[in-house]
Short mmCIF file of C-alpha atoms in Angstrom, two decimals:
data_model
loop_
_atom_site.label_atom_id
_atom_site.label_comp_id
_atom_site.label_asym_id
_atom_site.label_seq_id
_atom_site.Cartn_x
_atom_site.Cartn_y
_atom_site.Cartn_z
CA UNK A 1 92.95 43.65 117.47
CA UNK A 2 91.98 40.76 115.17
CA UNK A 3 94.62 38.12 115.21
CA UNK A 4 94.36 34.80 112.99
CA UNK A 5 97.06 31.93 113.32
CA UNK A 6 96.88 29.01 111.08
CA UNK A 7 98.75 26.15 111.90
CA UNK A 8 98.94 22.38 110.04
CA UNK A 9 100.53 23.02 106.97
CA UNK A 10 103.11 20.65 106.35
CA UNK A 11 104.06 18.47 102.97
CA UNK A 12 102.60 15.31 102.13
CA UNK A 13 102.23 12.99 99.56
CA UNK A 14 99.20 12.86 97.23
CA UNK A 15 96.25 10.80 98.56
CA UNK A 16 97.26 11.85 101.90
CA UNK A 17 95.23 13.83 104.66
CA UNK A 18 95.67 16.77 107.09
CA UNK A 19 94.12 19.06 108.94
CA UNK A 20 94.49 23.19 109.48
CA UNK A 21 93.96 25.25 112.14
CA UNK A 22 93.53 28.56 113.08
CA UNK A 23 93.02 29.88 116.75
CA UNK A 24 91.57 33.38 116.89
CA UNK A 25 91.39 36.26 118.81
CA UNK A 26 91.02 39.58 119.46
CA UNK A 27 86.89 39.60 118.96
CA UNK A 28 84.11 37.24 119.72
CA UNK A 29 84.51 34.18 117.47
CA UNK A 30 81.22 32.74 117.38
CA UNK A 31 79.21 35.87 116.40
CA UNK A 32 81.00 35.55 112.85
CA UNK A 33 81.07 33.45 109.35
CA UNK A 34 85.00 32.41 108.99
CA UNK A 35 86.13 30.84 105.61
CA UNK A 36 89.21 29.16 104.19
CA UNK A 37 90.85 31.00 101.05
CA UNK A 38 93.99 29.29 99.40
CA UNK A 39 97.00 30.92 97.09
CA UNK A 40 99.32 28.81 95.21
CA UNK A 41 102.83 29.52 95.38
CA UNK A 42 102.78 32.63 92.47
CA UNK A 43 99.24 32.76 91.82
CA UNK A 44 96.12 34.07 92.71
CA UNK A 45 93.07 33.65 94.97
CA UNK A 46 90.57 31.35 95.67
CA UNK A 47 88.12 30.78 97.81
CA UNK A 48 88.03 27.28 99.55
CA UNK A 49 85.38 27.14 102.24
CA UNK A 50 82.72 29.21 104.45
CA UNK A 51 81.30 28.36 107.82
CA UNK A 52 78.81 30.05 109.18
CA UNK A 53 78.54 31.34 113.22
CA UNK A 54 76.87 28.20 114.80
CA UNK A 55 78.75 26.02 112.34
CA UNK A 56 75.16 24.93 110.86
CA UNK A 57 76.00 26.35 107.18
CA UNK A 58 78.64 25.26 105.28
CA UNK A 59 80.18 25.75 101.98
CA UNK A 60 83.16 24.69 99.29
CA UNK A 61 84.50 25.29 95.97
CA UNK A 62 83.22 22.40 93.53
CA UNK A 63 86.92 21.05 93.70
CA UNK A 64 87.09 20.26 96.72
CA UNK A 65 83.42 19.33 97.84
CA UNK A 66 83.77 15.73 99.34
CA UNK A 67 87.28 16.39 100.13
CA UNK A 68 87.55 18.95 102.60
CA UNK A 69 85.33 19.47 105.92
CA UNK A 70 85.37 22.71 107.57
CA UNK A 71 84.72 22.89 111.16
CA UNK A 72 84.84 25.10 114.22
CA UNK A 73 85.22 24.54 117.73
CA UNK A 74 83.37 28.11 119.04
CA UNK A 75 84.14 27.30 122.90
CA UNK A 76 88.19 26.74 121.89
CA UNK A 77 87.38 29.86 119.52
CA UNK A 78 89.18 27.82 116.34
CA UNK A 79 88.39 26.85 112.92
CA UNK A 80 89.57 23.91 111.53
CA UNK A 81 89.67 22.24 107.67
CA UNK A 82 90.31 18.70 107.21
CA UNK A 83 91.56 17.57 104.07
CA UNK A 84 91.92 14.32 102.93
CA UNK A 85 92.55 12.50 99.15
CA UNK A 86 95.10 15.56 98.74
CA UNK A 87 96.18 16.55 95.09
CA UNK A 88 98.97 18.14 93.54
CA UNK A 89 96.65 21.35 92.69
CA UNK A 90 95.98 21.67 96.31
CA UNK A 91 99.66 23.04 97.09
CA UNK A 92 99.04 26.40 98.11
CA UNK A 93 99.13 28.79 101.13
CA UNK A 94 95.90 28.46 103.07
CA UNK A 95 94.51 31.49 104.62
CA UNK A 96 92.09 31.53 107.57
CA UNK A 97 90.22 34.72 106.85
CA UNK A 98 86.97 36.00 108.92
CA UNK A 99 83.54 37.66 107.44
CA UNK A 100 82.10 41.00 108.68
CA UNK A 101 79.04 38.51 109.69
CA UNK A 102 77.59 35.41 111.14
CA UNK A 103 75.62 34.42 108.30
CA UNK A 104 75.89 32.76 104.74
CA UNK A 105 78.17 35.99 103.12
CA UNK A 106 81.48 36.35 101.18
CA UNK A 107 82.84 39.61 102.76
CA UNK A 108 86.51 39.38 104.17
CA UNK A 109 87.74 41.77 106.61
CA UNK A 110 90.68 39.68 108.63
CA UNK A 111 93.21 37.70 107.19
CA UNK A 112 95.55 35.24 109.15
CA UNK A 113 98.85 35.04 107.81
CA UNK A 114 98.66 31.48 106.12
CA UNK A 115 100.19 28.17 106.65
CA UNK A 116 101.59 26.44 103.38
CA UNK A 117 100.17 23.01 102.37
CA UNK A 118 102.59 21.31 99.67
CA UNK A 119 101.22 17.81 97.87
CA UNK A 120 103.88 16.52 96.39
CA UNK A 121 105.35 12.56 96.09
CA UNK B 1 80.38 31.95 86.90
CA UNK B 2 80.77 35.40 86.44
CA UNK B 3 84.30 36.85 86.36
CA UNK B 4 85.58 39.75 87.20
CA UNK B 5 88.51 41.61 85.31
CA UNK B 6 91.48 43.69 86.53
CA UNK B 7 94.53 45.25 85.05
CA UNK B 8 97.68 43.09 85.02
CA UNK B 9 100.01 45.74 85.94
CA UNK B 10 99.68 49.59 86.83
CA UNK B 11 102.68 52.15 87.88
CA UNK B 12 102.51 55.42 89.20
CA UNK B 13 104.96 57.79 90.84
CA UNK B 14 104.74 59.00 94.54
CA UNK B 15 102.29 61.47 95.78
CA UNK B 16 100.20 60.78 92.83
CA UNK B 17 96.53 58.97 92.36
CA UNK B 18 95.90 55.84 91.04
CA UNK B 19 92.82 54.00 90.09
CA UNK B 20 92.37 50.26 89.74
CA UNK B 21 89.41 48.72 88.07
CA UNK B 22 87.40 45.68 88.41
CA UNK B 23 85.14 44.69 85.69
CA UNK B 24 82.03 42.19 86.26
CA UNK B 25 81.37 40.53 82.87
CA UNK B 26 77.66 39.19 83.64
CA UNK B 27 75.42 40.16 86.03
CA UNK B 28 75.15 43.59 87.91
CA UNK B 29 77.83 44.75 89.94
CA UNK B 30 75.69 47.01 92.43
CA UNK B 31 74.04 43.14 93.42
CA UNK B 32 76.89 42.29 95.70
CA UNK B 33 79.22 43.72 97.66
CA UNK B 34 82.75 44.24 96.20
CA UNK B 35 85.68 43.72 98.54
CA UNK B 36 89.61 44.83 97.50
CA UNK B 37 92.46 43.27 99.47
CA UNK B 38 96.32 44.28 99.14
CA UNK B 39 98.77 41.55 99.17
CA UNK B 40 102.41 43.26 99.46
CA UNK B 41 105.34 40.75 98.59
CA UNK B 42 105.67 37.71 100.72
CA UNK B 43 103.12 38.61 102.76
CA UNK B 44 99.25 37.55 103.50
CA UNK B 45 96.51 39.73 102.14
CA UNK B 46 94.79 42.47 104.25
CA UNK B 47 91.32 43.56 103.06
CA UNK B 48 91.41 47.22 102.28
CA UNK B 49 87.90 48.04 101.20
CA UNK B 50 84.57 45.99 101.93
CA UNK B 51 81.35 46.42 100.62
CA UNK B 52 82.00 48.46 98.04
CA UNK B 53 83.64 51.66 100.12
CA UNK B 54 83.92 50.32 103.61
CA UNK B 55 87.63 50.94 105.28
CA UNK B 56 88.71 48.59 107.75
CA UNK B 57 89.67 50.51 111.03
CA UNK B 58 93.55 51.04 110.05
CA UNK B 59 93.28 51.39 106.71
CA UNK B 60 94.59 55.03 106.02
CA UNK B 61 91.66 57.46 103.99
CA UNK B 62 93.97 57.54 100.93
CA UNK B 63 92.18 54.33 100.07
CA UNK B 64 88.52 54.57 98.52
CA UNK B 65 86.34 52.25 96.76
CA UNK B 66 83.33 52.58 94.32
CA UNK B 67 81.43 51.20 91.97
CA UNK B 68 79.74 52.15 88.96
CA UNK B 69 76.69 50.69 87.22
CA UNK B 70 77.49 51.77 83.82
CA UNK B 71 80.94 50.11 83.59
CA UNK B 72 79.55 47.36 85.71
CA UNK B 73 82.35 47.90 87.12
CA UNK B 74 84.15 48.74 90.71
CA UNK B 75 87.09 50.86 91.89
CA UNK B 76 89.90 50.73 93.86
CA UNK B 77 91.57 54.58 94.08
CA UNK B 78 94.86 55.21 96.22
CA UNK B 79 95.80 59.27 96.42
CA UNK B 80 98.81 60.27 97.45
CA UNK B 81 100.98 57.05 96.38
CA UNK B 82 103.73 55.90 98.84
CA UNK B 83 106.46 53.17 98.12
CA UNK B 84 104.58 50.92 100.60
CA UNK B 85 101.73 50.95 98.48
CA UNK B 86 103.24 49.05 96.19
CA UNK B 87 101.67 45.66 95.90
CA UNK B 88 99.36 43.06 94.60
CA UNK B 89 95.93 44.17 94.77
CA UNK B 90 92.84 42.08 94.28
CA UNK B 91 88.64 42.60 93.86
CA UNK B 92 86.33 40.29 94.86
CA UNK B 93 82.34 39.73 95.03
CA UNK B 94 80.23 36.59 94.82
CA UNK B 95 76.90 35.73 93.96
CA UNK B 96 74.41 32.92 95.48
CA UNK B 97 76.83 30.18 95.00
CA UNK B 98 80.19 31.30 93.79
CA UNK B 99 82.77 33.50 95.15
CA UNK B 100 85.32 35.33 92.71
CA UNK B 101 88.58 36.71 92.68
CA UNK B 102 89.90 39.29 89.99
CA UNK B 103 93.03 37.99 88.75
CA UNK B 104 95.14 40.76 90.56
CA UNK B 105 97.12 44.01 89.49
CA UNK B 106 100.44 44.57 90.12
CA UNK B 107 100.93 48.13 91.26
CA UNK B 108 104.42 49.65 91.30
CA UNK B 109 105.31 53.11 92.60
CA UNK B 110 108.71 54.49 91.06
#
């Protein structure tokens, strides 16, 4: 079974930095894209941030390009997204969610169950 | 950016069928794969159908996907409604540089 756990979320001011993880399991990590999606509290979803399998691709929302790194540690089988310059439209749930590939594709099939980020001073 | 359009709200008594749609507003929707997760209350999302009218392993038959050219549209359908069904759900599909959510559609079973 597919099991996602995102960890990192915590509050912080604006301007500040953090970083997510998410340790998987349950199938073999580096054969597949993984991606970042976000919620805000009450709102819908968007779509943060893509890595492909051997971490060579990578990908962001405009709004967050130059913020944000995604990364992934295959032999610790983790994903990880460091954020710095944090805003308050940033305050959300972050998801850790996996593709049904390894390549540059936007098809979800796993969803972790999200680790709240809140920007706030 | 392309968006894609769903129903605020739809309601539906048990045992019945329901049908959600997603609309694309430019470009084709048969050029990439539609997803459709299910978000019930306080909880994450769990992808129900991928490309197009894939079911994840677990994901009961009474949930079917499609799309349809001539609408330019896709489909979520759920047959024989249960009260657990009742939830946000959302479509999603991309193109070579953008990935998009629909805005979501509240279903309620009474």
């Amino acid at each position: 079974e597919v099991q996602l756990v995102e960890s990192g979320g915590v509050a912080v001011q604006p301007g500040g930095s953090l970083r997510l993880s998410c340790a998987a399991s349950g199938f073999t990590f580096d054969d597949y894209t993984m991606h970042w999606v976000r919620q805000p509290p009450g709102k819908g979803l968007e779509w943060v941030s893509l890595i492909t399998w051997n971490g060579v691709s990578r990908h962001y929302r405009d709004s967050v390009e130059g913020r944000f790194t995604i990364s992934r540690d295959n032999s610790k089988n983790s994903l990880y997204l460091q954020m710095t310059n944090l805003r308050t439209e940033d305050t959300a749930f972050y998801y850790c969610v996996k593709d049904v590939g390894g390549n540059w594709n936007y098809v979800f099939d796993s969803w972790g169950q999200g680790t709240l980020v809140t920007v706030s001073s | 950016n392309f968006m894609l359009t769903q129903p605020h709200s739809v309601s539906e008594s048990p045992g019945k069928t329901i049908t959600i749609s997603c609309t694309r507003n430019s470009g084709s929707i048969a050029t990439n794969y539609v997803q459709w997760c299910q978000q019930r209350p306080g909880s994450a999302p769990t992808t129900v159908i991928y490309e197009d009218d894939q079911r994840p392993s677990g994901v009961p038959d009474r949930f079917s996907g499609s799309i349809d050219t001539s609408s330019n549209s896709a489909s979520l359908t759920i047959s024989g409604l249960k009260t657990e069904d009742e939830a946000d759900y959302y479509c999603q599909s991309y193109d070579s540089t953008n990935v998009v959510f629909g805005g979501g559609t509240k279903l309620t079973v009474l």
